[in-house]
Coordinates of C-alpha atoms in Angstrom, one line a residue:
Chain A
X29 CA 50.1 11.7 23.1
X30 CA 53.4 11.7 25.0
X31 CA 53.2 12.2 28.8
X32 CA 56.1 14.0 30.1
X33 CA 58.9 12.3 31.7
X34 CA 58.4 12.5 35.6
X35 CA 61.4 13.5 37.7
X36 CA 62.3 10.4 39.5
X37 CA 63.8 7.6 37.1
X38 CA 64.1 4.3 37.5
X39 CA 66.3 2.8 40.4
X40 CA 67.7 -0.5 40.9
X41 CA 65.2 -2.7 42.9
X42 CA 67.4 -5.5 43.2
X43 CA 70.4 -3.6 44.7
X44 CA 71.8 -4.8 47.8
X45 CA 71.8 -1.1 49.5
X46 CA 68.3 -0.8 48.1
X47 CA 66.8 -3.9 49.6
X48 CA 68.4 -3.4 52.7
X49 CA 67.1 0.0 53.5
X50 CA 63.5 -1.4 52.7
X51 CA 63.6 -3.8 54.4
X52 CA 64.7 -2.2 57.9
X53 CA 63.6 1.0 57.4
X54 CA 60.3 0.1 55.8
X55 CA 57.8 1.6 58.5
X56 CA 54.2 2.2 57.3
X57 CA 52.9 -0.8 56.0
X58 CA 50.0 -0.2 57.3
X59 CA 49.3 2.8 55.6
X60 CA 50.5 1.3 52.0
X61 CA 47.7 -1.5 52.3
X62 CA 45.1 0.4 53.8
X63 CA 45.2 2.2 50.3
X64 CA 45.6 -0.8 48.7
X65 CA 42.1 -1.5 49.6
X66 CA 41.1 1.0 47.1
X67 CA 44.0 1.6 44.7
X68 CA 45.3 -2.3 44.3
X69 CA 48.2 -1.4 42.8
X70 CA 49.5 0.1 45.8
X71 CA 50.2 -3.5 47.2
X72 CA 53.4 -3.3 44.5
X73 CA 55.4 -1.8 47.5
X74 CA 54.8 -4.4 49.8
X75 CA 56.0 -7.0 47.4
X76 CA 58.6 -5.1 46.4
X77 CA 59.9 -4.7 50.1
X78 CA 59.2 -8.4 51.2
X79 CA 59.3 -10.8 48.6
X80 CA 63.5 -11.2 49.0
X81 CA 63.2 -11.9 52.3
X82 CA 60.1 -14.0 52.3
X83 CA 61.6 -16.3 49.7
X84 CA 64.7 -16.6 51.7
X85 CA 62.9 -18.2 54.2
X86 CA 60.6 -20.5 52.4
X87 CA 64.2 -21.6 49.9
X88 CA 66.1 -22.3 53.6
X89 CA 63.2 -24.9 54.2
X90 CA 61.8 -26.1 51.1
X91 CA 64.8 -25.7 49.1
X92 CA 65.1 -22.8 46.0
X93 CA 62.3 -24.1 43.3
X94 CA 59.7 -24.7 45.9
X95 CA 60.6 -21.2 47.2
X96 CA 60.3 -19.4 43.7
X97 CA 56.5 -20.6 43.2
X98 CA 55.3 -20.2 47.1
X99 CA 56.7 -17.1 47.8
X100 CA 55.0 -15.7 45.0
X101 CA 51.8 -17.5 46.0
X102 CA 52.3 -15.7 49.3
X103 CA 51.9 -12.5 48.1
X104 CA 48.6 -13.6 46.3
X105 CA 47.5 -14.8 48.9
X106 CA 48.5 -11.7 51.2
X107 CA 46.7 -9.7 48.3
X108 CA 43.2 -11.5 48.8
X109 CA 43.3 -10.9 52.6
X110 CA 44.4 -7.4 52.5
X111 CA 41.1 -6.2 53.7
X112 CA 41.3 -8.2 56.6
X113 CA 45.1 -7.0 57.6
X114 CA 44.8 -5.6 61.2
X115 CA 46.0 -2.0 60.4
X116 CA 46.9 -1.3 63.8
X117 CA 50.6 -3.7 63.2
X118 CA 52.4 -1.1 61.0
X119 CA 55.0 -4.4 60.1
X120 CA 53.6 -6.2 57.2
X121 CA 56.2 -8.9 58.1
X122 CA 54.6 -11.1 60.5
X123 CA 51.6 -11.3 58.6
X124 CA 53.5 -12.7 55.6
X125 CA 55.8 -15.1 57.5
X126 CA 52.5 -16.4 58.8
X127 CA 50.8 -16.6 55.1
X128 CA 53.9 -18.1 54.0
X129 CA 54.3 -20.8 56.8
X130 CA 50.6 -21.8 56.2
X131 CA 51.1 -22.3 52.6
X132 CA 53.8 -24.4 53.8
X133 CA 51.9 -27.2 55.0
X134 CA 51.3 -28.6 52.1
X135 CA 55.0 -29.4 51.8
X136 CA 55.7 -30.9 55.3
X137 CA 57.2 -34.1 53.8
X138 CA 59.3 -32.5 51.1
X139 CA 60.2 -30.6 53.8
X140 CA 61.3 -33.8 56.2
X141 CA 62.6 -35.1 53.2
X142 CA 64.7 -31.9 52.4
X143 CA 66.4 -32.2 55.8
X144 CA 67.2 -35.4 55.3
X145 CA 68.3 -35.3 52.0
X146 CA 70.9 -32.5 53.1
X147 CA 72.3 -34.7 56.4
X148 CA 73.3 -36.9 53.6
X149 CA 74.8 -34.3 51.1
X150 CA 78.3 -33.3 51.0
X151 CA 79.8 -30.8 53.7
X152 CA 80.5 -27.5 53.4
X153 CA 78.5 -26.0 50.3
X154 CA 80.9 -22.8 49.2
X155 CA 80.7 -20.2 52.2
X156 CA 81.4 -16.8 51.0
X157 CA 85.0 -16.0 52.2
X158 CA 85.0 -12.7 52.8
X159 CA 81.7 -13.6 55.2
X160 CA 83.0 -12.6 58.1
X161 CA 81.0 -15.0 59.9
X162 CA 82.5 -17.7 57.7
X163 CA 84.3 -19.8 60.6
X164 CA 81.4 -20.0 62.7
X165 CA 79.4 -20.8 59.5
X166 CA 81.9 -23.5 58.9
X167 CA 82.2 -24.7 62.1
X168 CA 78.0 -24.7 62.3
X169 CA 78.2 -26.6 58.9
X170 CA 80.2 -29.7 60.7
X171 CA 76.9 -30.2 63.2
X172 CA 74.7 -30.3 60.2
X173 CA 73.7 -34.1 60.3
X174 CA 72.5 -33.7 64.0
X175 CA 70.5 -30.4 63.0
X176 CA 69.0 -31.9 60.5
X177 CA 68.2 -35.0 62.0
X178 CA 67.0 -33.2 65.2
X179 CA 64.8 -30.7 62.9
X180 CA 63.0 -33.4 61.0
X181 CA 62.3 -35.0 64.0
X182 CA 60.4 -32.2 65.7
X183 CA 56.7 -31.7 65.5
X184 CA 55.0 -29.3 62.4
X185 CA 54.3 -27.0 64.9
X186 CA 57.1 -26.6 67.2
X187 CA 59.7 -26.6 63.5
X188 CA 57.8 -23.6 62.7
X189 CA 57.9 -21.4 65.6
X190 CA 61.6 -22.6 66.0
X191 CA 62.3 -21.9 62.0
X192 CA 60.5 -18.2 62.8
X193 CA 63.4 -17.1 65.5
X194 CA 66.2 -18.6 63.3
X195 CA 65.3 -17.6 60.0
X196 CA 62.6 -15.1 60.2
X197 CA 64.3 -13.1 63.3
X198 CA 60.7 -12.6 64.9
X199 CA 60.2 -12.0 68.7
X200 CA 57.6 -13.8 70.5
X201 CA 55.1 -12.2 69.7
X202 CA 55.6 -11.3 66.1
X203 CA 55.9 -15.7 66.3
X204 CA 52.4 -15.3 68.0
X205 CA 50.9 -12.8 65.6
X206 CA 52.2 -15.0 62.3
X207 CA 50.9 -18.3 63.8
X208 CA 47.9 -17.2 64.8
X209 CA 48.8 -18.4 68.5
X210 CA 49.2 -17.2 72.2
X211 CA 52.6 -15.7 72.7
X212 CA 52.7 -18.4 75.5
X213 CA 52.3 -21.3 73.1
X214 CA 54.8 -19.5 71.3
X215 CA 57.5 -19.9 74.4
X216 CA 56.5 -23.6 75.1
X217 CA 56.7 -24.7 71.5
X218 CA 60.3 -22.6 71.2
X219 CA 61.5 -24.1 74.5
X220 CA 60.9 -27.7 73.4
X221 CA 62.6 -27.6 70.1
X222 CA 65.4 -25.8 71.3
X223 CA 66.1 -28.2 74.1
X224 CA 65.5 -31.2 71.4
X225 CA 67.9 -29.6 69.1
X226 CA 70.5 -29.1 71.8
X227 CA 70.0 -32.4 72.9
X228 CA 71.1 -33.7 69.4
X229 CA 74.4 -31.2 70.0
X230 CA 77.9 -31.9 71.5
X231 CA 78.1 -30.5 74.4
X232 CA 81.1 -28.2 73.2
X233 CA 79.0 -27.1 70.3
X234 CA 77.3 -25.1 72.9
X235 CA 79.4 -23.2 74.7
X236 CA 81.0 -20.8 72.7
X237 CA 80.2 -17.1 71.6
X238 CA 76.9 -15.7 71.2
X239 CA 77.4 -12.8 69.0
X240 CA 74.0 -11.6 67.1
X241 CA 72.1 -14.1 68.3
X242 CA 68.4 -13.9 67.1
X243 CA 66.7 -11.4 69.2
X244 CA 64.1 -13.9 70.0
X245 CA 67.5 -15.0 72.8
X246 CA 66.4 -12.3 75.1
X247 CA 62.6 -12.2 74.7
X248 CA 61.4 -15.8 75.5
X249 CA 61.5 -17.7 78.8
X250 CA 62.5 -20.9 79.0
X251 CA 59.4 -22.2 80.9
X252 CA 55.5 -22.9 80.1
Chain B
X9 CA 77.1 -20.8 70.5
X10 CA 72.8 -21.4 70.7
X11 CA 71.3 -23.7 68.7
X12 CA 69.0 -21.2 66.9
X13 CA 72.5 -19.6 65.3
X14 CA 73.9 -23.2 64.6
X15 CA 70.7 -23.7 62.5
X16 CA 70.8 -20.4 60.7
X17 CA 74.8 -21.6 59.7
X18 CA 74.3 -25.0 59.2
X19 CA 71.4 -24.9 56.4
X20 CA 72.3 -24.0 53.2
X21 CA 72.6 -20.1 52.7
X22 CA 69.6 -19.1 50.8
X23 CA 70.6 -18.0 47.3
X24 CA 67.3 -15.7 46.9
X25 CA 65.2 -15.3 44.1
X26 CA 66.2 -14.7 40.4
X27 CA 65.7 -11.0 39.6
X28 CA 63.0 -13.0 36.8
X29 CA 61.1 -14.7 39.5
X30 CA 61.1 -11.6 40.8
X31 CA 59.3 -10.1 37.6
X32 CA 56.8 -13.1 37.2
X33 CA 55.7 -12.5 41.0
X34 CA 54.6 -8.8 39.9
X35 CA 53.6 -10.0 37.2
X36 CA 50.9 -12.0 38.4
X37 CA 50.3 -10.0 41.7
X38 CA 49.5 -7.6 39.1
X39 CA 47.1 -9.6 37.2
X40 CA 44.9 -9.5 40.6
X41 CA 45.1 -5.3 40.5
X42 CA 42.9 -5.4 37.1
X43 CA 41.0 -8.7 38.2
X44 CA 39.9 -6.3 41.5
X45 CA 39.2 -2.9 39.7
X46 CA 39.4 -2.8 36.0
X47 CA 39.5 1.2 36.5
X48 CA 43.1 1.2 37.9
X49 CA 44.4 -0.4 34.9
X50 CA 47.3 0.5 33.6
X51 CA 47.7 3.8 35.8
X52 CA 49.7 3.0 38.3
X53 CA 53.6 3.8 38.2
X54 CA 52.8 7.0 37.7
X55 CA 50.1 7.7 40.5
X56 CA 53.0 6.1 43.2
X57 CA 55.6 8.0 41.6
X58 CA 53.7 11.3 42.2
X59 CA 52.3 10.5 45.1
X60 CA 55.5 9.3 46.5
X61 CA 57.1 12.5 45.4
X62 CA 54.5 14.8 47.1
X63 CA 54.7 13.0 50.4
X64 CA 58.6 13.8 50.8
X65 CA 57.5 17.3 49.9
X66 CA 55.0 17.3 52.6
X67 CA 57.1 16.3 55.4
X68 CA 55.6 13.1 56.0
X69 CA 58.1 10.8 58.1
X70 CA 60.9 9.7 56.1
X71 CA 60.7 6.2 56.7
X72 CA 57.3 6.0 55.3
X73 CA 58.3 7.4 52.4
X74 CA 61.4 5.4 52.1
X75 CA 59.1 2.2 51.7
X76 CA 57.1 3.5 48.9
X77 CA 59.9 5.5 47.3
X78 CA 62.4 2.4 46.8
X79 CA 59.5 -0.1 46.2
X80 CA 58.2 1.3 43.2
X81 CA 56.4 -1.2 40.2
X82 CA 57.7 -3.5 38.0
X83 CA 57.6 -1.3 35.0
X84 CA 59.9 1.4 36.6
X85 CA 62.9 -1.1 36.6
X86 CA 62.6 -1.7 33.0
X87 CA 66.4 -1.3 31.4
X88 CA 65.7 -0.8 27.7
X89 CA 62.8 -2.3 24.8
X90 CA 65.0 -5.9 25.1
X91 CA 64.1 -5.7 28.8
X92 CA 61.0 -5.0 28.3
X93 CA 60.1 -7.2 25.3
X94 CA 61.7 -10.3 28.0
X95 CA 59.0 -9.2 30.4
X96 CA 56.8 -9.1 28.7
X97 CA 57.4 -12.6 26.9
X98 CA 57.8 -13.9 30.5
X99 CA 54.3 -12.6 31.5
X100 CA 52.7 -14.0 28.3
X101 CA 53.8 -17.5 28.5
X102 CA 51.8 -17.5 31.3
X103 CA 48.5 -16.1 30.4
X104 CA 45.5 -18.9 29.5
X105 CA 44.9 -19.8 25.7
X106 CA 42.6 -22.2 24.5
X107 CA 42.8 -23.1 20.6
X108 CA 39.9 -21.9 19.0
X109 CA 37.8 -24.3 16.6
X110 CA 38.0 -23.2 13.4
X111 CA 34.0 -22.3 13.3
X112 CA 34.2 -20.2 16.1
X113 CA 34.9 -16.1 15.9
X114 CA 37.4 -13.8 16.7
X115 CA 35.6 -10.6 18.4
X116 CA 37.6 -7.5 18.5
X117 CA 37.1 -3.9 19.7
X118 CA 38.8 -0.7 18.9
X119 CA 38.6 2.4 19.6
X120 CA 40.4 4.9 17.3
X121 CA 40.3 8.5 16.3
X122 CA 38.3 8.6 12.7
X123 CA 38.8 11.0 9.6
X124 CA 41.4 9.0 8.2
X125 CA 40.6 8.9 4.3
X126 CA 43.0 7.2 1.8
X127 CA 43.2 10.0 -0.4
X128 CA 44.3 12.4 1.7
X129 CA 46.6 10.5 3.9
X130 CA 48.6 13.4 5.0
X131 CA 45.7 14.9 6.9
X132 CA 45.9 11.7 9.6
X133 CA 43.7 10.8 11.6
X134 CA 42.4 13.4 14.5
X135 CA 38.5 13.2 14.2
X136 CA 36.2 12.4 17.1
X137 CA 37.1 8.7 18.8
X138 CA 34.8 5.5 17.6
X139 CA 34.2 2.3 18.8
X140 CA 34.1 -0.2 16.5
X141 CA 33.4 -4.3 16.9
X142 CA 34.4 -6.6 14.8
X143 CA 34.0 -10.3 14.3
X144 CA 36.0 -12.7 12.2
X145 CA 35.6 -16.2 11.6
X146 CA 38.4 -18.6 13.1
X147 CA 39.1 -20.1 9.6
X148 CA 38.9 -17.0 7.3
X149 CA 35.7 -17.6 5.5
X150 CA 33.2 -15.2 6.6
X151 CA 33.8 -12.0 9.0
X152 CA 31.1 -9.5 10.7
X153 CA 30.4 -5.9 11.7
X154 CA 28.1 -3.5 12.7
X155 CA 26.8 -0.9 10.0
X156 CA 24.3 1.4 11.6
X157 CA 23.5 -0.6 14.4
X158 CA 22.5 -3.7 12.6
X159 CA 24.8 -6.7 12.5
X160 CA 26.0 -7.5 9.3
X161 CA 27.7 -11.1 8.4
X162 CA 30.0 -11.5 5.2
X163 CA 30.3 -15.1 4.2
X164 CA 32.7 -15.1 1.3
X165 CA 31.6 -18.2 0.3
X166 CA 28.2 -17.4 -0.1
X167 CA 28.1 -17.6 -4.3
X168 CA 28.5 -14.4 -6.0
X169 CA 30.7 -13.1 -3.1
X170 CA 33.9 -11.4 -4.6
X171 CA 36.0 -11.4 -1.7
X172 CA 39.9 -12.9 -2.5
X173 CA 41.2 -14.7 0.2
X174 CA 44.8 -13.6 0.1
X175 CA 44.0 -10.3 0.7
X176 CA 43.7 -10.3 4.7
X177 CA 46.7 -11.1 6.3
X178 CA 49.3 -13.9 6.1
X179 CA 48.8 -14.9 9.5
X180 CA 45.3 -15.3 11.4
X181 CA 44.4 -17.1 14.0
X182 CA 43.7 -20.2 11.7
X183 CA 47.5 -20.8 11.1
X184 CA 49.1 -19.3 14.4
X185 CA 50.1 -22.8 15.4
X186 CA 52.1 -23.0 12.4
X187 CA 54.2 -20.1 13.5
X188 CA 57.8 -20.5 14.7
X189 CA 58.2 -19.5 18.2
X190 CA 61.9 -18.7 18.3
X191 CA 62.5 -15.3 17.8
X192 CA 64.9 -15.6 15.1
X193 CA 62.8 -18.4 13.0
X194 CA 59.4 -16.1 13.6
X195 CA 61.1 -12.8 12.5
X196 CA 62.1 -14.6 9.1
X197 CA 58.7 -15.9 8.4
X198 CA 57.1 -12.5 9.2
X199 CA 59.2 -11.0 6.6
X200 CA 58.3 -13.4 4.1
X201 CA 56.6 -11.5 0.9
X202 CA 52.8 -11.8 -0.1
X203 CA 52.3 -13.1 -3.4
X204 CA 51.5 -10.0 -4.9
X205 CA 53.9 -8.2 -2.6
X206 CA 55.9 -5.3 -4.3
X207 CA 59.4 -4.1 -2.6
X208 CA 61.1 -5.8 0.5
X209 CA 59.6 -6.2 3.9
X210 CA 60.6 -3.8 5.6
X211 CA 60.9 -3.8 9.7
X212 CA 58.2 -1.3 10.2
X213 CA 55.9 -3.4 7.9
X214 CA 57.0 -6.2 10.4
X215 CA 55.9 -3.5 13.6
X216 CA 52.5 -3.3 12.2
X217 CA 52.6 -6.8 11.4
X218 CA 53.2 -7.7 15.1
X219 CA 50.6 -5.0 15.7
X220 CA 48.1 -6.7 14.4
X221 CA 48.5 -10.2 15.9
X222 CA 49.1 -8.7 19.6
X223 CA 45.5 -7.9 19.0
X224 CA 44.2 -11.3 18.5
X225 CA 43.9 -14.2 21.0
X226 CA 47.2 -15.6 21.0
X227 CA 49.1 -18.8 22.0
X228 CA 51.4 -18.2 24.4
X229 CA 54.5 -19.2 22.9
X230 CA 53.8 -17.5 19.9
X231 CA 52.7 -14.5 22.1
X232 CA 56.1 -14.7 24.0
X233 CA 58.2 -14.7 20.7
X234 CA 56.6 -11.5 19.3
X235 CA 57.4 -9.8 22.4
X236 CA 60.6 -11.2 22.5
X237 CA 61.2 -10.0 18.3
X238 CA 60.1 -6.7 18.8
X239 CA 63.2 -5.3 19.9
X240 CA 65.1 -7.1 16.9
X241 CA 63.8 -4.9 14.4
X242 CA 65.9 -2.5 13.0
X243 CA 65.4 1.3 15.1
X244 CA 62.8 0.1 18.2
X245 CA 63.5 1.6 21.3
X246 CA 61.8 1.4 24.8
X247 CA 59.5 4.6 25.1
X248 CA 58.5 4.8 29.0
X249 CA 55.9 7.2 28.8
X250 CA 52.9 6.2 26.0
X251 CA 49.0 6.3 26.3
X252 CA 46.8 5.2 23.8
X253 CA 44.3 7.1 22.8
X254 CA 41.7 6.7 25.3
X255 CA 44.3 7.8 28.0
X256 CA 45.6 4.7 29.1
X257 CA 49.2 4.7 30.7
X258 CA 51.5 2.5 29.3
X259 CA 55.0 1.7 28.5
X260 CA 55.8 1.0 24.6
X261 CA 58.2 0.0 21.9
X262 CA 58.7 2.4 20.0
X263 CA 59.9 2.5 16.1
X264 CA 61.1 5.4 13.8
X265 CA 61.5 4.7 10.6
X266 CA 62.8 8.3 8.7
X267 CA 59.7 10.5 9.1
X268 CA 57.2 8.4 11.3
X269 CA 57.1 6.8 14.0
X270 CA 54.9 4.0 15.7
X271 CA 53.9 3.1 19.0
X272 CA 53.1 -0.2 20.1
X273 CA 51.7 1.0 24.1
X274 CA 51.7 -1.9 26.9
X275 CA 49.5 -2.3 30.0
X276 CA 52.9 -1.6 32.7
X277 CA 51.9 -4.3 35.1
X278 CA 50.2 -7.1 32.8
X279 CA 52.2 -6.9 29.8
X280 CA 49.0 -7.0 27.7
X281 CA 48.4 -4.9 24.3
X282 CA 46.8 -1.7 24.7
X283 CA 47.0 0.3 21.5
X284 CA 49.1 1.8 18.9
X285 CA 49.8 5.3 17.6
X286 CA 51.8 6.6 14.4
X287 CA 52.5 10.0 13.9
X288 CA 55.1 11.9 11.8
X289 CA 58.2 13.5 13.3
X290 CA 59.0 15.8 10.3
X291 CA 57.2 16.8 7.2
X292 CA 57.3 14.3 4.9
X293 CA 56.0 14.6 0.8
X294 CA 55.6 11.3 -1.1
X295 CA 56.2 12.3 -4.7
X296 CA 52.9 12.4 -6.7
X297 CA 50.5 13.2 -3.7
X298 CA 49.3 16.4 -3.5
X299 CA 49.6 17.2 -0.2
X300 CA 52.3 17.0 2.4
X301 CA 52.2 15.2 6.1
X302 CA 53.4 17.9 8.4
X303 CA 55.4 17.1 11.6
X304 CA 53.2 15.8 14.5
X305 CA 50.4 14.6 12.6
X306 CA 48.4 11.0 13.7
X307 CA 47.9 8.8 11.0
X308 CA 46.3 6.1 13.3
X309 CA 45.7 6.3 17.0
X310 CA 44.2 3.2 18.2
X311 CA 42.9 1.5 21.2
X312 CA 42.2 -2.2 21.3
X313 CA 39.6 -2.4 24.5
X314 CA 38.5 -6.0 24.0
X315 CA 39.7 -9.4 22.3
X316 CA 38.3 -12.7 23.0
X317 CA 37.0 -16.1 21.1
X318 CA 33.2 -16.0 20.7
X319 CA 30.9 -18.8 19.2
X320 CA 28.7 -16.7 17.0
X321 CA 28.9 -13.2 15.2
X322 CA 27.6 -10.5 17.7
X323 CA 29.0 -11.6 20.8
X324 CA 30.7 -9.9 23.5
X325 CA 31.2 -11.9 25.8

C-alpha cells in the first residue's frame, strides 16, 4: 500500500529566498496554465508563485483583512478564467493585478476611507531599521497626510493605473493588459494622477534622489 | 524624489499574508480542482513532483522549471501529523454542513478488500475489492442495505426486532452536536467507556473511533477538532506517502500500536477522508487463537467513496 518516497522532499514555500526566486525568475506561466486546462491541479504553481505579492498589493490599499479574503478570491477567480488566459503573455502577473483590481471595486469606499483613516493615524508605523531605504521611507512617511488626501481624491480609475506603477511595478503596457485598456489611456490616466499627487507635495519633497524608481519612470510619456 | 516612490514609502509597508491564509487559499483553490475534474483527485503532488523532476532532466529552460519546482502543492509543505491535523482542521471549518433531521438518512459507500472472517482474523483481509452502500437512519432507529441487489430496511422498532441499541457506536450523527469541540474536552469524551466496555480505551481504539466519524457528515467544528486530536494520541505520526485501496494518493496519520498499525489516508489538497488501512508490522499471536498474523498482513483496507445526508433509504444522491 505504501508508495515510495520520491526524491525531492519538501521545501520551504514561505522562505524569503524561495519567494523571491519565483517570483523574478518565474518565466513560463503560460505553459503551467495551459496544462491547467486539463490537469487543474497544475494552477497550485501559479498560486504558489503569486499570491505573496498579489496580497501585498491588495493589503497596501484595502488594508490586511480585506487583503487575506480577496487575494484568495483572486486566484478563484483567475482559476475560472484560465481557459480564457491569452497564452501568448508568458507573465501570469498582469492578468492577476487586473483580476485583483476588479475585485477591488467593490471596496472603493473602504478604500477612500482607508486613506483617510491613515492621514489621521499616528506617524511613522515601525520601519524596519536595518531597511536600508529606511530614511527615505521615513522622510516619505512625513508627506503622508498630503498622499493620502491627494490619493482619495483621485478618480477610481486614474488611483488604479497610478497604484499599478507604485505597487504593482508594471510598465505601461502590463497597466494596459491588467486594465483591460489602451496603453495610451494608460499614460493619460498615469500623467494626471501623478501631477495631482505632486500638486499636493512641497516643492522640496520633489527634488531629491531617484534611486529605483518604478520602471514605469522611463516607459510613460507625460502627454496624451 | 517622484511621487510614485513617495507613495510606495509613505503607505503602510504591507505585512503579507499569514503562512495560514496562505493554506486556506490552497485550500479552497483546491476545492475547485475536484469541483472541475473529479478524476484528478487527490493525485497531484506527486504527478508535479515527477514531472517537475523529469523536465530538469530534459533540459527544458531552467527558469521554467524553477517556477514549478519551488511552487509545489500545499501538501508538500506539511512539517509533521500536528501540521497536518491544523490544515486540515483549518480546511474543515470551512466546508458546508447542514444539521440533518433526525428522520432523514445517513448514506455511506465503501469500498474495501473482502475475506475478512472473525474467526480467522489473522488471515486479513486481501480478497477481491467490494462496494458496499449503506444507509442509516439520522436518529438510530432503523438502518438499510443492499443484500443481493434488493434493498433491505431494518427498523428496530418494528415489534419482534432484537436489535440493542447500545451496540452501534457512542457517537452518531444524532448526538454530534453534543460533542465538545476543543481538542482536549473531545479526546476525553472519546475515551469514555461503553457500558459494557471491558479494559481501558485505549488511543488506537480512539484512531478507529475518529475513523469512523470522519466518515459521516460532520459539523465543522466537530470536524475541525478530530483533525485537530488526531495527533494527540499516543504514537501518530505524519505518513506522506498513503493510498487507499482503490489507489488514491493521499497523505495520512499514521498510528502503531506494538504489532499493527493504521492508516487514516487524506485527500492532499481538500483535507477530506479517503480511507483507512491496518496491517501488521510483525507477527503477532494472541494467546488462545490458533493461528498467528504474520508481518504485512491487511486486516481492513478500506475506501470511503461517498457520504452524504439522504431523505429516504436507497438514495444516492
Amino acid at each position: 500500500m505504501t508508495l515510495p518516497r520520491m526524491t525531492l522532499d519538501s521545501w520551504p514555500l514561505t522562505s524569503r529566498a524561495t519567494r523571491r526566486v519565483t517570483v523574478f525568475e518565474a518565466r513560463g506561466d503560460a505553459a503551467v496554465i495551459e496544462r491547467s486546462r486539463s490537469s487543474p491541479e497544475e494552477f497550485g504553481a501559479i498560486y504558489d508563485a503569486y499570491v505573496v505579492e498579489i496580497h501585498n498589493y491588495v493589503e497596501r490599499r484595502l488594508g490586511r483583512d480585506t487583503a487575506d479574503d480577496l487575494a484568495a478570491e483572486t486566484f478563484l477567480v483567475a482559476f475560472r478564467q484560465r481557459g480564457r488566459y491569452d497564452l501568448s503573455r508568458d507573465n501570469a502577473r498582469p492578468w492577476l493585478y487586473g483580476i485583483a483590481t476588479n475585485l477591488m471595486k467593490r471596496h472603493r469606499r473602504q478604500e477612500t476611507a482607508y486613506y483617510r483613516a491613515l492621514l489621521r493615524s499616528a506617524q511613522a508605523p515601525t520601519a524596519d531599521p536595518h531597511e536600508d531605504r529606511v530614511a527615505s521611507r521615513v522622510s516619505a512617511q512625513h508627506l503622508r497626510p498630503e498622499l493620502m488626501q491627494a490619493l482619495a481624491g483621485l478618480s477610481a480609475g486614474d488611483r488604479d493605473v497610478v497604484l499599478l506603477a507604485a505597487f504593482a511595478d508594471l510598465g505601461r503596457d502590463e497597466i494596459a493588459q491588467a486594465l483591460g485598456i489602451p496603453a495610451g489611456t494608460v499614460g493619460s490616466r498615469l500623467h494626471r494622477a501623478r501631477r495631482k499627487l505632486r500638486a499636493a507635495l512641497p516643492a522640496s519633497a520633489l527634488d531629491a534622489d531617484s534611486v529605483s524608481t518604478p520602471k514605469i519612470e522611463d516607459e510613460v510619456s507625460d502627454h496624451e | 524624489m517622484n511621487e510614485l516612490r513617495l507613495l510606495r514609502d509613505a503607505l503602510p509597508q504591507p505585512q503579507g499574508p499569514a503562512a495560514e491564509t496562505i493554506a486556506t487559499g490552497r485550500v479552497m483553490l483546491a476545492r475547485q480542482y475536484t469541483k472541475t475534474n473529479k478524476t484528478t483527485r487527490g493525485t497531484s503532488p506527486w504527478r508535479i513532483r515527477r514531472r517537475a523532476v523529469l523536465a530538469v532532466g530534459a533540459g527544458v529552460a531552467v527558469a521554467a522549471a524553477v517556477a514549478v519546482v519551488l511552487a509545489p502543492q500545499g501538501s508538500l509543505q506539511v512539517a509533521n501529523a500536528r501540521d497536518l491535523g491544523d490544515r486540515a482542521a483549518l480546511s474543515a471549518e470551512h466546508e458546508p454542513y447542514t444539521t440533518p433531521r433526525p428522520d432523514q438518512w445517513i448514506y455511506r459507500r465503501e469500498r474495501q478488500a473482502s475475506g475478512w472472517d472473525m474467526n480467522a482474523w489473522w488471515k486479513g483481509a486481501n480478497g477481491p475489492l467490494e462496494t458496499n452502500d449503506h444507509w442509516w437512519r439520522v436518529d438510530g432507529h432503523a438502518a438499510a442495505d443492499i443484500v443481493n441487489g434488493k434493498l433491505r430496511v431494518l427498523d428496530f422498532d418494528h415489534p419482534g426486532a432484537h436489535v440493542v441499541y447500545s451496540g452501534g457506536p457512542m457517537y452518531t450523527v444524532r448526538n454530534y452536536a453534543t460533542l465538545p469541540t476543543d481538542p482536549d474536552s473531545l479526546l476525553r469524551s472519546l475515551r469514555k467507556p461503553y457500558p459494557n466496555q471491558v479494559g481501558p480505551t485505549t488511543d488506537a481504539d480512539v484512531f478507529d473511533t475518529i475513523v469512523g466519524m470522519l466518515s459521516d457528515p460532520l459539523p465543522p467544528k466537530l470536524h475541525a477538532a478530530l483533525f485537530r486530536s488526531l495527533p494527540a494520541l499516543h504514537g501518530v505520526t505524519l505518513q506522506r506517502d498513503a493510498a487507499d485501496v482503490t489507489g488514491r494518493k493521499g497523505i495520512g496519520f499514521a498510528l502503531t500500536d506494538d504489532w499493527e498499525r493504521k492508516v487514516l489516508i487524506i485527500d492532499p489538497h481538500t483535507y477530506h477522508y479517503l480511507g483507512m488501512y491496518d496491517y501488521a508490522v510483525k507477527d503477532h499471536h494472541r494467546a488462545g487463537d490458533p493461528g498467528t498474523v504474520k508481518k504485512g498482513t491487511y486486516l481492513i483496507q478500506r475506501a470511503l467513496l461517498d457520504s452524504r445526508i439522504v431523505d429516504h433509504p436507497g438514495q444516492h444522491a
